[in-house]
PDB file of C-alpha atoms in Angstrom:
ATOM      1  CA  MET L   1       9.009   2.343 -21.363  1.00 79.00           C
ATOM      2  CA  TYR L   2       5.904   2.362 -19.246  1.00 85.00           C
ATOM      3  CA  CYS L   3       4.980   3.769 -15.855  1.00 85.00           C
ATOM      4  CA  LYS L   4       5.228   1.091 -13.165  1.00 87.00           C
ATOM      5  CA  LEU L   5       2.096   2.390 -11.410  1.00 86.00           C
ATOM      6  CA  CYS L   6      -0.442   3.298 -14.094  1.00 86.00           C
ATOM      7  CA  GLY L   7       1.018   1.291 -16.992  1.00 85.00           C
ATOM      8  CA  GLU L   8       0.844   4.147 -19.512  1.00 86.00           C
ATOM      9  CA  HIS L   9       3.795   5.272 -21.615  1.00 84.00           C
ATOM     10  CA  LEU L  10       6.318   7.263 -19.570  1.00 79.00           C
ATOM     11  CA  TYR L  11       6.839   9.932 -22.179  1.00 80.00           C
ATOM     12  CA  LYS L  12       3.159  10.827 -22.218  1.00 80.00           C
ATOM     13  CA  GLU L  13       4.077  13.512 -19.686  1.00 76.00           C
ATOM     14  CA  LEU L  14       7.374  14.453 -21.306  1.00 76.00           C
ATOM     15  CA  THR L  15       9.023  17.553 -19.874  1.00 75.00           C
ATOM     16  CA  PHE L  16      12.562  18.849 -20.018  1.00 75.00           C
ATOM     17  CA  SER L  17      13.250  17.590 -16.489  1.00 71.00           C
ATOM     18  CA  THR L  18      12.107  14.052 -17.335  1.00 70.00           C
ATOM     19  CA  LEU L  19      13.797  13.921 -20.725  1.00 72.00           C
ATOM     20  CA  PHE L  20      17.273  13.312 -19.294  1.00 74.00           C
ATOM     21  CA  ARG L  21      16.311  11.546 -16.076  1.00 73.00           C
ATOM     22  CA  TRP L  22      18.323   8.355 -15.599  1.00 72.00           C
ATOM     23  CA  ASP L  23      15.997   6.577 -13.174  1.00 73.00           C
ATOM     24  CA  TYR L  24      12.629   7.379 -14.744  1.00 78.00           C
ATOM     25  CA  TRP L  25      10.172   4.631 -13.839  1.00 81.00           C
ATOM     26  CA  ILE L  26       7.026   6.517 -12.787  1.00 85.00           C
ATOM     27  CA  HIS L  27       5.165   9.636 -13.944  1.00 83.00           C
ATOM     28  CA  ASP L  28       5.516  12.680 -11.732  1.00 85.00           C
ATOM     29  CA  SER L  29       1.725  12.764 -11.326  1.00 87.00           C
ATOM     30  CA  CYS L  30       1.711   9.111 -10.221  1.00 85.00           C
ATOM     31  CA  LEU L  31       4.584   9.715  -7.815  1.00 85.00           C
ATOM     32  CA  ALA L  32       2.600  12.579  -6.275  1.00 87.00           C
ATOM     33  CA  THR L  33       0.067  10.005  -5.009  1.00 87.00           C
ATOM     34  CA  PHE L  34       2.781   8.232  -2.981  1.00 87.00           C
ATOM     35  CA  HIS L  35       2.527   8.941   0.751  1.00 83.00           C
ATOM     36  CA  MET L  36       4.274   7.109   3.553  1.00 79.00           C
ATOM     37  CA  ASP L  37       1.815   8.033   6.304  1.00 80.00           C
ATOM     38  CA  GLN L  38      -1.585   7.523   4.686  1.00 80.00           C
ATOM     39  CA  TYR L  39      -3.988   5.325   6.568  1.00 83.00           C
ATOM     40  CA  THR L  40      -7.716   4.905   7.011  1.00 83.00           C
ATOM     41  CA  SER L  41      -9.455   3.589  10.118  1.00 86.00           C
ATOM     42  CA  TYR L  42     -12.556   1.431  10.480  1.00 83.00           C
ATOM     43  CA  PRO L  43     -14.218  -0.147  13.511  1.00 86.00           C
ATOM     44  CA  PHE L  44     -13.271  -3.816  13.842  1.00 80.00           C
ATOM     45  CA  GLY L  45     -14.966  -5.659  16.680  1.00 81.00           C
ATOM     46  CA  ARG L  46     -13.824  -4.089  19.966  1.00 84.00           C
ATOM     47  CA  PHE L  47     -10.939  -2.218  18.344  1.00 85.00           C
ATOM     48  CA  GLN L  48     -10.058  -0.196  15.260  1.00 85.00           C
ATOM     49  CA  CYS L  49      -8.722  -1.575  11.994  1.00 82.00           C
ATOM     50  CA  HIS L  50      -6.160   0.825  10.536  1.00 82.00           C
ATOM     51  CA  VAL L  51      -5.420   0.400   6.840  1.00 82.00           C
ATOM     52  CA  TRP L  52      -1.940   1.732   5.976  1.00 84.00           C
ATOM     53  CA  TYR L  53      -0.894   1.946   2.308  1.00 85.00           C
ATOM     54  CA  LEU L  54       1.676   3.646   0.074  1.00 85.00           C
ATOM     55  CA  PHE L  55      -0.470   4.290  -3.014  1.00 85.00           C
ATOM     56  CA  PRO L  56      -4.212   4.971  -2.856  1.00 81.00           C
ATOM     57  CA  VAL L  57      -4.886   3.418  -6.272  1.00 77.00           C
ATOM     58  CA  GLY L  58      -3.419   0.379  -7.964  1.00 77.00           C
ATOM     59  CA  TYR L  59      -4.104  -0.339 -11.607  1.00 79.00           C
ATOM     60  CA  GLU L  60      -4.475  -3.546 -13.554  1.00 81.00           C
ATOM     61  CA  ALA L  61      -1.201  -2.728 -15.319  1.00 82.00           C
ATOM     62  CA  SER L  62       0.709  -1.898 -12.109  1.00 83.00           C
ATOM     63  CA  ASP L  63       4.002  -3.710 -11.744  1.00 84.00           C
ATOM     64  CA  GLU L  64       3.557  -4.668  -8.093  1.00 82.00           C
ATOM     65  CA  GLU L  65       6.832  -6.541  -7.750  1.00 85.00           C
ATOM     66  CA  PHE L  66       8.847  -3.594  -9.040  1.00 88.00           C
ATOM     67  CA  LEU L  67       6.927  -1.136  -6.855  1.00 87.00           C
ATOM     68  CA  PHE L  68       7.562  -3.271  -3.792  1.00 85.00           C
ATOM     69  CA  LEU L  69      11.283  -3.427  -4.618  1.00 87.00           C
ATOM     70  CA  LYS L  70      11.421   0.371  -5.041  1.00 86.00           C
ATOM     71  CA  CYS L  71       9.063   1.419  -2.215  1.00 86.00           C
ATOM     72  CA  GLY L  72       8.774  -1.619   0.049  1.00 83.00           C
ATOM     73  CA  HIS L  73      11.598  -0.496   2.302  1.00 86.00           C
ATOM     74  CA  HIS L  74       9.178   2.116   3.703  1.00 84.00           C
ATOM     75  CA  ILE L  75       6.843  -0.695   4.753  1.00 81.00           C
ATOM     76  CA  VAL L  76       9.613  -2.775   6.302  1.00 82.00           C
ATOM     77  CA  GLU L  77      11.036   0.252   8.111  1.00 84.00           C
ATOM     78  CA  LYS L  78       7.629   1.117   9.569  1.00 79.00           C
ATOM     79  CA  ILE L  79       7.140  -2.452  10.804  1.00 78.00           C
ATOM     80  CA  ILE L  80      10.588  -2.622  12.413  1.00 82.00           C
ATOM     81  CA  ASN L  81      10.506   0.801  14.086  1.00 81.00           C
ATOM     82  CA  ASN L  82       7.026   0.611  15.623  1.00 74.00           C
ATOM     83  CA  ARG L  83       7.017  -1.281  18.924  1.00 72.00           C
ATOM     84  CA  ASN L  84       3.310  -0.741  19.713  1.00 70.00           C
ATOM     85  CA  TRP L  85       1.904  -3.310  17.296  1.00 68.00           C
ATOM     86  CA  SER L  86       1.145  -6.780  18.551  1.00 63.00           C
ATOM     87  CA  ILE L  87       0.126  -8.337  15.206  1.00 65.00           C
ATOM     88  CA  VAL L  88       1.421  -7.183  11.816  1.00 66.00           C
ATOM     89  CA  LEU L  89      -0.175  -8.362   8.561  1.00 65.00           C
ATOM     90  CA  PHE L  90       1.226  -7.541   5.147  1.00 65.00           C
ATOM     91  CA  ILE L  91      -1.684  -8.006   2.743  1.00 62.00           C
ATOM     92  CA  ASP L  92      -0.787  -8.718  -0.875  1.00 61.00           C
ATOM     93  CA  ASP L  93      -3.661 -11.032  -1.736  1.00 60.00           C
ATOM     94  CA  MET L  94      -7.400 -10.564  -1.309  1.00 54.00           C
ATOM     95  CA  ASN L  95      -7.771 -14.155  -0.040  1.00 58.00           C
ATOM     96  CA  GLN L  96      -5.900 -13.296   3.146  1.00 55.00           C
ATOM     97  CA  TYR L  97      -8.998 -11.546   4.498  1.00 59.00           C
ATOM     98  CA  GLN L  98     -10.498 -14.887   5.504  1.00 64.00           C
ATOM     99  CA  MET L  99      -8.195 -15.040   8.521  1.00 67.00           C
ATOM    100  CA  LEU L 100      -9.166 -11.631   9.957  1.00 70.00           C
ATOM    101  CA  HIS L 101     -12.093 -13.026  11.936  1.00 71.00           C
ATOM    102  CA  MET L 102      -9.806 -15.633  13.486  1.00 73.00           C
ATOM    103  CA  ILE L 103      -7.322 -12.961  14.539  1.00 76.00           C
ATOM    104  CA  GLU L 104      -9.886 -10.674  16.197  1.00 77.00           C
ATOM    105  CA  PRO L 105     -10.040 -12.637  19.514  1.00 80.00           C
ATOM    106  CA  LEU L 106      -6.219 -12.493  19.747  1.00 79.00           C
ATOM    107  CA  LEU L 107      -6.031  -8.699  19.555  1.00 80.00           C
ATOM    108  CA  ASN L 108      -5.054  -6.665  22.578  1.00 82.00           C
ATOM    109  CA  GLY L 109      -5.067  -3.429  20.572  1.00 80.00           C
ATOM    110  CA  ASP L 110      -5.860  -2.045  17.168  1.00 81.00           C
ATOM    111  CA  LEU L 111      -5.292  -4.083  14.006  1.00 80.00           C
ATOM    112  CA  TRP L 112      -3.022  -2.638  11.301  1.00 79.00           C
ATOM    113  CA  LEU L 113      -3.298  -3.849   7.706  1.00 79.00           C
ATOM    114  CA  ILE L 114      -0.304  -2.914   5.586  1.00 80.00           C
ATOM    115  CA  GLY L 115      -0.005  -2.991   1.798  1.00 79.00           C
ATOM    116  CA  LEU L 116       1.148  -1.210  -1.330  1.00 82.00           C
ATOM    117  CA  PHE L 117      -2.316  -0.240  -2.543  1.00 80.00           C
ATOM    118  CA  GLU L 118      -5.467   0.753  -0.727  1.00 75.00           C
ATOM    119  CA  LYS L 119      -7.457  -1.382  -3.186  1.00 66.00           C
ATOM    120  CA  TYR L 120      -6.175  -4.572  -1.551  1.00 56.00           C
ATOM    121  CA  LEU L 121      -7.154  -3.381   1.856  1.00 54.00           C
ATOM    122  CA  VAL L 122     -10.524  -1.708   1.414  1.00 54.00           C
ATOM    123  CA  GLU L 123     -12.335  -3.547  -1.405  1.00 50.00           C
ATOM    124  CA  THR L 124     -13.622  -6.291   0.859  1.00 46.00           C
ATOM    125  CA  ASP L 125     -15.719  -5.559   3.904  1.00 45.00           C
ATOM    126  CA  VAL L 126     -13.549  -5.503   7.033  1.00 43.00           C
ATOM    127  CA  ARG L 127     -15.799  -3.164   8.958  1.00 42.00           C
ATOM    128  CA  ASP L 128     -17.900  -5.776  10.855  1.00 40.00           C
TER     129      ASP L 128
END
């Protein structure tokens, strides 16, 4: 069994509390990086581009589909409950950045980019 975030063996950090855990899919140290309200802001044209993510680091061995099934309800809940956003983008592919320059003239407020990992949202230059 391997951690769904870092991809390393789950029992690398074996403790008494994790030995008998039924739903053990992520290391405690990896779970400590999970935050529902983490975001970073950058200038984007006339407005700000806010990058909102659940995990700051994604790994090559991360099981993104499983993580979205386990943690994605936080993303969906945030999208549904916030009435101040005019455009919502869920970024799960680096190629989706090509459309950001086309969206900029349509904005009447700040742009929010939403994703599981910060790596999808910050690796390319969106700072214009």
